[in-house]
XYZ file of C-alpha atoms in Angstrom:
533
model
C 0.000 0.000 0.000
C 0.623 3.540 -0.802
C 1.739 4.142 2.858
C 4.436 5.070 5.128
C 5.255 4.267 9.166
C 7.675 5.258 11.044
C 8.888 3.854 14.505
C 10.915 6.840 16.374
C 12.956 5.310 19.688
C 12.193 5.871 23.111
C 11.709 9.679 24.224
C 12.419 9.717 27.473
C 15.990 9.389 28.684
C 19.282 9.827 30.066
C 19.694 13.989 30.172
C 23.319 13.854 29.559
C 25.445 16.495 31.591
C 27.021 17.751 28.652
C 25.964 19.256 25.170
C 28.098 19.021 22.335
C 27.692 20.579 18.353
C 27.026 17.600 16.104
C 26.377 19.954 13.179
C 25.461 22.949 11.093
C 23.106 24.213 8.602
C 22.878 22.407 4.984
C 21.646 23.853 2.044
C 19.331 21.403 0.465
C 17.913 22.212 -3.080
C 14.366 21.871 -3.574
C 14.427 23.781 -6.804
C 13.024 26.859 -6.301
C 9.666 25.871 -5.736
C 7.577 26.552 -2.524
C 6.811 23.383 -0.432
C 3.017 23.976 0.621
C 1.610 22.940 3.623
C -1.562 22.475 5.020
C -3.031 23.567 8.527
C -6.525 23.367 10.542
C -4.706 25.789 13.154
C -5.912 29.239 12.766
C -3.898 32.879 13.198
C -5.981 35.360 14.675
C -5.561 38.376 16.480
C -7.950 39.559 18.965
C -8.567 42.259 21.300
C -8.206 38.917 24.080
C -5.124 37.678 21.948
C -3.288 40.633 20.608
C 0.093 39.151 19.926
C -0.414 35.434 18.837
C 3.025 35.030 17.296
C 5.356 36.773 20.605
C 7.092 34.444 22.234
C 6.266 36.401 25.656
C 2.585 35.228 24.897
C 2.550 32.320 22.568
C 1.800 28.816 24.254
C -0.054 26.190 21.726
C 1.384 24.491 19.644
C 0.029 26.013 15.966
C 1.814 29.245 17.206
C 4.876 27.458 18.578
C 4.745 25.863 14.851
C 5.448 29.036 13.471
C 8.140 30.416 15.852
C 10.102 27.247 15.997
C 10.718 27.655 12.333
C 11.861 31.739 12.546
C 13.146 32.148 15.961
C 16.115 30.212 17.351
C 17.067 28.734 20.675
C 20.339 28.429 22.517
C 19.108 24.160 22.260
C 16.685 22.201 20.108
C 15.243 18.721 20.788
C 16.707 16.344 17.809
C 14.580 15.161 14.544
C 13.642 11.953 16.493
C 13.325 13.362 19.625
C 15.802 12.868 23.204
C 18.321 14.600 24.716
C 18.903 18.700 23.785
C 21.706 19.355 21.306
C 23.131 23.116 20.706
C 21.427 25.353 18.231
C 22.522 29.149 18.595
C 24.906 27.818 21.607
C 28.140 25.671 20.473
C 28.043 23.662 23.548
C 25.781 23.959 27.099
C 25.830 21.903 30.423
C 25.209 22.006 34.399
C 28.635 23.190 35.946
C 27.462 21.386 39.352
C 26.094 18.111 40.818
C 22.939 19.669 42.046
C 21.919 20.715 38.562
C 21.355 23.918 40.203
C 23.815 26.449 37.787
C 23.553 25.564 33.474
C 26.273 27.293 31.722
C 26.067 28.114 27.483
C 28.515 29.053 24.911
C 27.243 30.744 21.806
C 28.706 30.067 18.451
C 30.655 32.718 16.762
C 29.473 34.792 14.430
C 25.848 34.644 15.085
C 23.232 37.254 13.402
C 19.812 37.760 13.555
C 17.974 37.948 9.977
C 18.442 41.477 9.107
C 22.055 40.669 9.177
C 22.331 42.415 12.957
C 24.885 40.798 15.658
C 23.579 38.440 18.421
C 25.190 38.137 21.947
C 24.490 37.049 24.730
C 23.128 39.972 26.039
C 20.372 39.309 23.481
C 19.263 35.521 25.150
C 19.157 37.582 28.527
C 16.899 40.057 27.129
C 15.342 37.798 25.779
C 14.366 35.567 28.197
C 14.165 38.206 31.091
C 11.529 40.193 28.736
C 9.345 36.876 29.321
C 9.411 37.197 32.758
C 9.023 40.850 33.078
C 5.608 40.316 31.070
C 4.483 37.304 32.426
C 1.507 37.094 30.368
C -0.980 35.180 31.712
C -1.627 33.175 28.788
C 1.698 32.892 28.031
C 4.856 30.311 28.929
C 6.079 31.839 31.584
C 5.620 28.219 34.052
C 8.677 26.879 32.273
C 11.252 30.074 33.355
C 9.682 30.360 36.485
C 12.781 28.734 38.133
C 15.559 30.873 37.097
C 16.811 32.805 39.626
C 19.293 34.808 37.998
C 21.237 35.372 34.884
C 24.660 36.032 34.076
C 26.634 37.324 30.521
C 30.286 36.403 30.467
C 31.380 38.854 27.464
C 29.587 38.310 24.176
C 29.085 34.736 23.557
C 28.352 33.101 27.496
C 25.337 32.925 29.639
C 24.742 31.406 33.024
C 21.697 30.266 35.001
C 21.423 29.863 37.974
C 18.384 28.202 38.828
C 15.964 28.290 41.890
C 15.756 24.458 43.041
C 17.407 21.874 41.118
C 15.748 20.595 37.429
C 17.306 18.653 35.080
C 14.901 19.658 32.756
C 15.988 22.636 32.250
C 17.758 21.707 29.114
C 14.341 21.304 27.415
C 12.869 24.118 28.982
C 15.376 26.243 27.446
C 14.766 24.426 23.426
C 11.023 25.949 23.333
C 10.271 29.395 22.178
C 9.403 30.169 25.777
C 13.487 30.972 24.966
C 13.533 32.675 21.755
C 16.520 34.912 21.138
C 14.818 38.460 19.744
C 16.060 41.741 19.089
C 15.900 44.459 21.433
C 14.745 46.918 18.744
C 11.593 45.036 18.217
C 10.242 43.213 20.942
C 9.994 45.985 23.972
C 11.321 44.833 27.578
C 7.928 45.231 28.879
C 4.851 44.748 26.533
C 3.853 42.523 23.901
C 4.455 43.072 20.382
C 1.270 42.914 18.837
C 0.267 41.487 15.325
C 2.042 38.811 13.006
C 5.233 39.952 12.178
C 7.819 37.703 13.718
C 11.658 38.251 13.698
C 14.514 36.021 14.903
C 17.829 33.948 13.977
C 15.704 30.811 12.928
C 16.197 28.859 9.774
C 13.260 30.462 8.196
C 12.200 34.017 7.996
C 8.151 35.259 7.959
C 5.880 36.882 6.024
C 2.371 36.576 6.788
C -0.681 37.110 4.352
C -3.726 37.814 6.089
C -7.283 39.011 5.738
C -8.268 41.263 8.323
C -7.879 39.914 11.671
C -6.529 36.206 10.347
C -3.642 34.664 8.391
C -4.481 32.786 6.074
C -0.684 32.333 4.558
C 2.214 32.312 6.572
C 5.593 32.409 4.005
C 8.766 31.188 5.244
C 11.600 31.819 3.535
C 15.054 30.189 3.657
C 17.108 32.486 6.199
C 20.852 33.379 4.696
C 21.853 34.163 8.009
C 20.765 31.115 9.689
C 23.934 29.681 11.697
C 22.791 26.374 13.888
C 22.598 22.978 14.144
C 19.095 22.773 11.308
C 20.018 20.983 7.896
C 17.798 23.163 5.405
C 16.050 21.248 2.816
C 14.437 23.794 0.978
C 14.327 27.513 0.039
C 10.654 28.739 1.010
C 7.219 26.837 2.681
C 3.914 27.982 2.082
C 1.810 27.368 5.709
C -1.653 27.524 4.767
C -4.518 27.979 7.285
C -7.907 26.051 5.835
C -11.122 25.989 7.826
C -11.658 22.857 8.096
C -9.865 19.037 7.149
C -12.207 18.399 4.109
C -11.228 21.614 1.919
C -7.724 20.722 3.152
C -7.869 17.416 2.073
C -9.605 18.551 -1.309
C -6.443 20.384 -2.105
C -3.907 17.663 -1.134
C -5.364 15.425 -3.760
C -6.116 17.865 -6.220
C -1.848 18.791 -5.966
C -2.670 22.110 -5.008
C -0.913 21.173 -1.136
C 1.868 19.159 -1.042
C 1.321 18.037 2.707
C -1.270 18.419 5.359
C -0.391 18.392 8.740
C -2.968 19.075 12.163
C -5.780 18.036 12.117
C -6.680 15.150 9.654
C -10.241 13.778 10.668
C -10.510 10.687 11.839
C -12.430 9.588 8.412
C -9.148 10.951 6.306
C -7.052 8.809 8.145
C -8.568 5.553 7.874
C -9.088 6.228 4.254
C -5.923 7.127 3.242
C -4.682 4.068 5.473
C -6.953 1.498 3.141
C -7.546 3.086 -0.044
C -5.174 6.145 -0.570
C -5.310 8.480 -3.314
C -3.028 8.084 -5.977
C 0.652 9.967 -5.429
C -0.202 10.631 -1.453
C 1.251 8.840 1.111
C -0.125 8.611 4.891
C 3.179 8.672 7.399
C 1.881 7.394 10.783
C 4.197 8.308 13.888
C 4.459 7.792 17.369
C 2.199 10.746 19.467
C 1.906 12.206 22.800
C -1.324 14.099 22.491
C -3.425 13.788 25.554
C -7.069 15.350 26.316
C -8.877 15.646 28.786
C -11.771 17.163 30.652
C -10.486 20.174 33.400
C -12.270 21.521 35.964
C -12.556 24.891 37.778
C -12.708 23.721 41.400
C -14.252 26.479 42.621
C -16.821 26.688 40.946
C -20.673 25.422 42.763
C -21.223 22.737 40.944
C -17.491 20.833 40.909
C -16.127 22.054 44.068
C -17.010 18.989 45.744
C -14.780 16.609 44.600
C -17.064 13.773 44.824
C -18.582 15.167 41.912
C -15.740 15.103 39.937
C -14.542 11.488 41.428
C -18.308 10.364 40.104
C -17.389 11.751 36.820
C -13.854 9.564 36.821
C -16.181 6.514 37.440
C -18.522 6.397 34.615
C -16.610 7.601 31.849
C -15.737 4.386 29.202
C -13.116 5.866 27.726
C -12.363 3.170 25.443
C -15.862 3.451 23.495
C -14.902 6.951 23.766
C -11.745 6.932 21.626
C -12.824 4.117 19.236
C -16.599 5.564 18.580
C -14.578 8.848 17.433
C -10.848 8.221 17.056
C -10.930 4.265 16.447
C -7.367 3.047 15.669
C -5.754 7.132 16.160
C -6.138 7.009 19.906
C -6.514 4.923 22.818
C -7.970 5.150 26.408
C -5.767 7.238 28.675
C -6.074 6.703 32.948
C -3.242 9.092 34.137
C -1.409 12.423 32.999
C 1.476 10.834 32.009
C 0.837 8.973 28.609
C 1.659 4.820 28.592
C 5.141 5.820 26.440
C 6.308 8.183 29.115
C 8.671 6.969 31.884
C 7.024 6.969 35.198
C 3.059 6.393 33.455
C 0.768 4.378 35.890
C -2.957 3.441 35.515
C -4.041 5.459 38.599
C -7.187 6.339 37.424
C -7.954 2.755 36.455
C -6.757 1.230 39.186
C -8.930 3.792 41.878
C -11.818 3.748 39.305
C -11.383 0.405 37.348
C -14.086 -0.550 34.743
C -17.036 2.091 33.925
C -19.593 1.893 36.845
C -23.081 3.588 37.591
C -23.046 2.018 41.130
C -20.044 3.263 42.096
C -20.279 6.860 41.036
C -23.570 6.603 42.829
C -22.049 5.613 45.995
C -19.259 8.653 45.572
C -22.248 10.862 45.218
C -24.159 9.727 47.999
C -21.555 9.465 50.554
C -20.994 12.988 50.074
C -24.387 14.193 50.232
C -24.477 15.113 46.769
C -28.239 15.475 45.322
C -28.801 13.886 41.773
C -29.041 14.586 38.708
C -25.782 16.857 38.951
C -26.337 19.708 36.335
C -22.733 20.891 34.359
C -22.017 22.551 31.237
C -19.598 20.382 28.941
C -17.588 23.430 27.366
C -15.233 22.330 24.064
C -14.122 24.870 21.009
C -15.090 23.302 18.014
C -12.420 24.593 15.693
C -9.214 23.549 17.128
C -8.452 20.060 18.180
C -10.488 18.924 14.507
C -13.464 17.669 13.147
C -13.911 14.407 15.608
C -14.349 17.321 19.179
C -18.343 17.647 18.479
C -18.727 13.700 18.204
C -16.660 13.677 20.991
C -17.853 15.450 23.663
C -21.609 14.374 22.486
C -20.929 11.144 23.303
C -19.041 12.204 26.705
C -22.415 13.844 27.737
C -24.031 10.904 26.651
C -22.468 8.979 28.786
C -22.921 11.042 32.026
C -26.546 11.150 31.217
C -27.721 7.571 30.869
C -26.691 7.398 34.272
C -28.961 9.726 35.542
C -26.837 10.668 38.020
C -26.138 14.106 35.855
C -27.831 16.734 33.572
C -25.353 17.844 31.092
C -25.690 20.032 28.157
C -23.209 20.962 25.940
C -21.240 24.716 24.829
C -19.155 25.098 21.982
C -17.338 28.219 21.304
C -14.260 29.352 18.961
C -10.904 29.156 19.975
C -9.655 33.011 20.253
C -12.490 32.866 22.613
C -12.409 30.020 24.320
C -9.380 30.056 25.700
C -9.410 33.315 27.693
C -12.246 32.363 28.948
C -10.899 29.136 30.438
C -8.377 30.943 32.216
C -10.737 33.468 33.552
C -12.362 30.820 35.262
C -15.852 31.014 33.300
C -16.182 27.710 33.032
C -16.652 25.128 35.478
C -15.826 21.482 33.304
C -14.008 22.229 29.955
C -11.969 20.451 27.379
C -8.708 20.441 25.890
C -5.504 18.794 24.015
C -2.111 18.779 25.667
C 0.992 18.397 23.491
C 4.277 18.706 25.171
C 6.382 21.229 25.293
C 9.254 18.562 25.725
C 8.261 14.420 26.481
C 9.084 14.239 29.674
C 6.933 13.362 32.844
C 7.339 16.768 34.171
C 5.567 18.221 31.424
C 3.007 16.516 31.827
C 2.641 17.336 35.657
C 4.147 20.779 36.357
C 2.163 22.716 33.598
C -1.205 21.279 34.777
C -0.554 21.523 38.957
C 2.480 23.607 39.392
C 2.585 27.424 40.474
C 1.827 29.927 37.206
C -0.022 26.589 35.927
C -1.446 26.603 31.953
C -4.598 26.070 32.824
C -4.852 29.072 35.745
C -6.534 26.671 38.059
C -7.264 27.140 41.473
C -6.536 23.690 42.449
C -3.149 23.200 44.799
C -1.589 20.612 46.438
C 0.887 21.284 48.903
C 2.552 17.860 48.812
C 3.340 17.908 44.985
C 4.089 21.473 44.201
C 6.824 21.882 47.131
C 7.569 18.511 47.622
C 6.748 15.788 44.639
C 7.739 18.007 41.660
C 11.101 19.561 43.150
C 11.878 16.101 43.891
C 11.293 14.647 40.887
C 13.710 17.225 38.591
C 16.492 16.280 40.493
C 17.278 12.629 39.047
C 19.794 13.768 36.010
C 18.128 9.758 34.658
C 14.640 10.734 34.011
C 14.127 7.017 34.012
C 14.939 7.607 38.042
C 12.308 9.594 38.747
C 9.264 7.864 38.444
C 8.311 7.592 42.554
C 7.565 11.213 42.774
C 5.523 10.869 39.396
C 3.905 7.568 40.941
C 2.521 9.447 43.691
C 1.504 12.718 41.743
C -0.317 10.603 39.665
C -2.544 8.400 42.422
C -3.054 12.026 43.736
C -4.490 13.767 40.651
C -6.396 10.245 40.082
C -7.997 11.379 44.399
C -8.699 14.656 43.525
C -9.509 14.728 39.915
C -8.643 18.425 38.958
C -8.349 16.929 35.546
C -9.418 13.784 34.028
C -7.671 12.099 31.533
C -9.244 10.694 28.432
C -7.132 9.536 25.678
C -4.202 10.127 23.707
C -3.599 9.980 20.227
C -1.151 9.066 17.200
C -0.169 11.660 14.824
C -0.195 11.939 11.311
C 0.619 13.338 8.019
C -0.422 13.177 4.429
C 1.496 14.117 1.621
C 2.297 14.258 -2.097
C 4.459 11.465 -3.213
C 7.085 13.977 -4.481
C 7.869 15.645 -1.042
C 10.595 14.118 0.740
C 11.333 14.263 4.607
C 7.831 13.632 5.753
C 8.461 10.888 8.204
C 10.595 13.456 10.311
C 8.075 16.266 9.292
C 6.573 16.329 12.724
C 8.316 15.357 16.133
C 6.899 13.017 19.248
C 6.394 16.128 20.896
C 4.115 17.312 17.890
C 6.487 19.993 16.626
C 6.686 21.059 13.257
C 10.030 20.897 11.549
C 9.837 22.447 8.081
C 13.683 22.412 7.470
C 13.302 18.674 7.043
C 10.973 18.735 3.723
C 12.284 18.435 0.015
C 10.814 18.091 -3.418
C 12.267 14.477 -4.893
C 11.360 13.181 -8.006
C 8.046 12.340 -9.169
């Protein structure tokens, strides 16, 4: 069959104490002509999102798309995932035991775009400007630890971090570290708009309509200096409204690749019968979703309610009524390919059960039917979220132990109003910012948390989580993650429901598709070329 799948090796491992160059940039040929690329993610600036494209304000993972391909970071995560390697640094590591103090080296002769010098002065700026702002919607949870900062001359940075965390290394290879210039990001407020400038492989020029892009240009940077092999001269990202128009264009040749999010329909047929000259390219995901809750709000507060919820979900018809072979039943944070993943949620909860939920809810005083508002955006996680949450309400309902009706609203709105706390029981998608366990558990119940929840535990933000970043062998720290896990699976401040595969579709001609997207769902443009038909 007309398909491709690739098996990408373990992502979670040793974080080796020192970071070495293993390369520079390349200058693959791709013969002039623009690579074009297919997205569901949409570009839109809003008087609630003003600046969807500054890294001070930027966290999900369509925006991080774009900046990881213009903006550049002292480290990047490799093609296949694992350890950080240099990018705009020649060489980084921790200078003590404790992984307390992480020292970086910046290659010579580093320039921004416009041709302008870049020091070290410019990744403090940089990175201090993020925490100056500290947007509320932004990335700010995964710099929260640095203490302070250091510039030895031009080309050396050191920092010195809070508590120990050797994750640091991947904290620092997301655009929550972009390198920008101090002449066009200001030290204190957000740049507004789409215009994006950096040291990346790629350079931007967005086409837009009014408020939305609906082309985002990136052109092969001349100053580029990093670790990136560039296999092409310019990519077309194009923003479509929905999968079917997208996938109308991929076979019609006028795409060469589509990207987030295929329906669940495109990728079973492409997987049995595909078009002639595409190819499907399965690889390994770690998507999660799940349901989160404001828990103080009336009518989840009471964590019985929430417990009851935990108990008569069936995930598994879940993910195959809507996903079917894309995703599978999740019962923790921590997806089953991440070190330190337990079934806590199964094994507190086990099998679907009317009785038990009843019993929660009774024990607690609860009065039935329980009425909540199951809130979802329609136009950001794909086609398959309606179905989805439909059958979610579904199954709270047959049990007539709840009374739940259903809200969807767009994204550019939906999102500030999760973190405004408007809505008591909402859903969304988690991709990592780096696959480790503590990305799964520090962004969701740490201090400065990504979903602004009021829920805190004492025990696993000063405790559990400090103690589990200081094992340099991630595979070392899963007893911290054991118990955060049988904790969140207690309390329920989220509830896990499934995680997914990832996939891509593209014209037989384009080359480097298998490493077009990362386990961590990052785009990496740089690795497409035009072969031979």
């Amino acid at each position: 069959m007309n398909r491709k799948t690739l098996v990408l090796p373990a992502v979670v491992g040793l974080l080796a104490p020192v970071l070495a160059a293993c390369g520079g940039a390349g200058s693959g040929g791709d013969g002039g002509k623009a690579i074009v690329v297919g997205t569901t993610d949409q570009f839109v600036v809003t008087k609630d999102a003003p600046a969807p494209f500054d890294p001070a304000y930027a966290y999900d993972t369509g925006a991080w798309n774009v900046l990881r391909q213009t903006v550049q970071m002292l480290v990047h995560v490799p093609r296949g995932g694992g350890v950080p390697v240099p990018d705009a640094a020649s060489s980084c590591s921790f200078t003590d035991k404790e992984n307390e103090s992480y020292r970086c080296k910046l290659r010579s002769g580093l320039k921004f775009a416009d041709g302008s010098k870049l020091t070290a002065a410019d990744v403090h700026y940089s990175i201090q400007r993020v925490l100056n702002i500290k947007d509320g919607n932004g990335p700010i949870a995964l710099l929260e630890n640095i203490d302070t900062m250091e510039t030895k001359g031009d080309d050396e940075i050191v920092f010195h971090l809070k508590t120990p965390d050797a994750t640091f290394p991947y904290k620092l290879a997301t655009p929550a570290a972009a390198i920008v210039q101090k002449d066009k990001y200001p030290a204190k407020k957000l740049r507004g708009g789409f215009e994006v400038d950096g040291s990346g492989p790629y350079t931007l020029k967005a086409e837009y309509s009014g408020d939305k892009v609906v082309k985002a240009v990136f052109s092969k940077n001349p100053h580029y200096k990093g670790d990136l092999k560039v296999n092409n001269s310019k990519v077309e990202l194009r923003s479509f409204a929905d999968a079917e128009s997208m996938g109308a264009e991929l076979e019609s040749g006028k795409i060469d690749m589509m990207t987030r999010s295929m329906s669940p329909e495109q990728i079973q047929k492409y997987s049995v019968t595909p078009p002639k000259n595409v190819n499907l390219v399965e690889m390994p995901g770690l998507e999660i979703r799940y349901l989160g809750f404001n828990t103080n709000d009336p009518s989840v507060k009471n964590k019985a309610v929430r417990q009851a919820m935990a108990a008569v979900v069936d995930r598994g018809a879940l993910a195959s009524k809507v996903y079917g072979a894309t995703a599978e039943p999740l019962y923790s944070l921590i997806p089953t390919s991440i070190a330190g993943h337990t079934n806590s949620f199964f094994n507190k909860y086990g099998e679907p059960s009317k009785q038990k939920a009843a019993g929660i809810l009774r024990a607690a005083g609860v009065s039935t039917p329980v009425k909540l508002t199951l809130n979802y955006t329609g136009d950001h996680y794909g086609p398959g979220t309606a179905k989805e949450f439909s059958i979610l309400r579904d199954q709270l309902n047959s049990t007539g132990l709840f009374a739940t009706t259903l809200k969807a609203t767009d994204w550019p709105k939906y999102r500030p109003a999760q973190k405004a706390g408007e809505y008591a029981v909402y859903g969304l998608g988690w991709f990592p910012d780096f696959p480790d366990p503590d990305n799964y558990v520090a962004p969701f119940l740490g201090r400065d948390n990504f979903l602004n929840s009021p829920y805190s535990n004492v025990e696993v933000r000063n405790t559990l989580i400090p103690e589990s970043r200081v094992a340099a062998d991630r595979n070392q720290a899963s007893k911290p993650f054991e118990k955060i896990q049988d904790i969140v699976a207690n309390d329920v401040p989220v509830l896990p429901l499934w995680q997914g595969k990832q996939y891509v579709a593209a014209r037989s001609e384009i080359t480097g598709t298998e490493w077009a997207l990362n386990s961590s769902a990052d785009l990496q443009l740089w690795e497409l070329g035009r072969g031979v038909k």
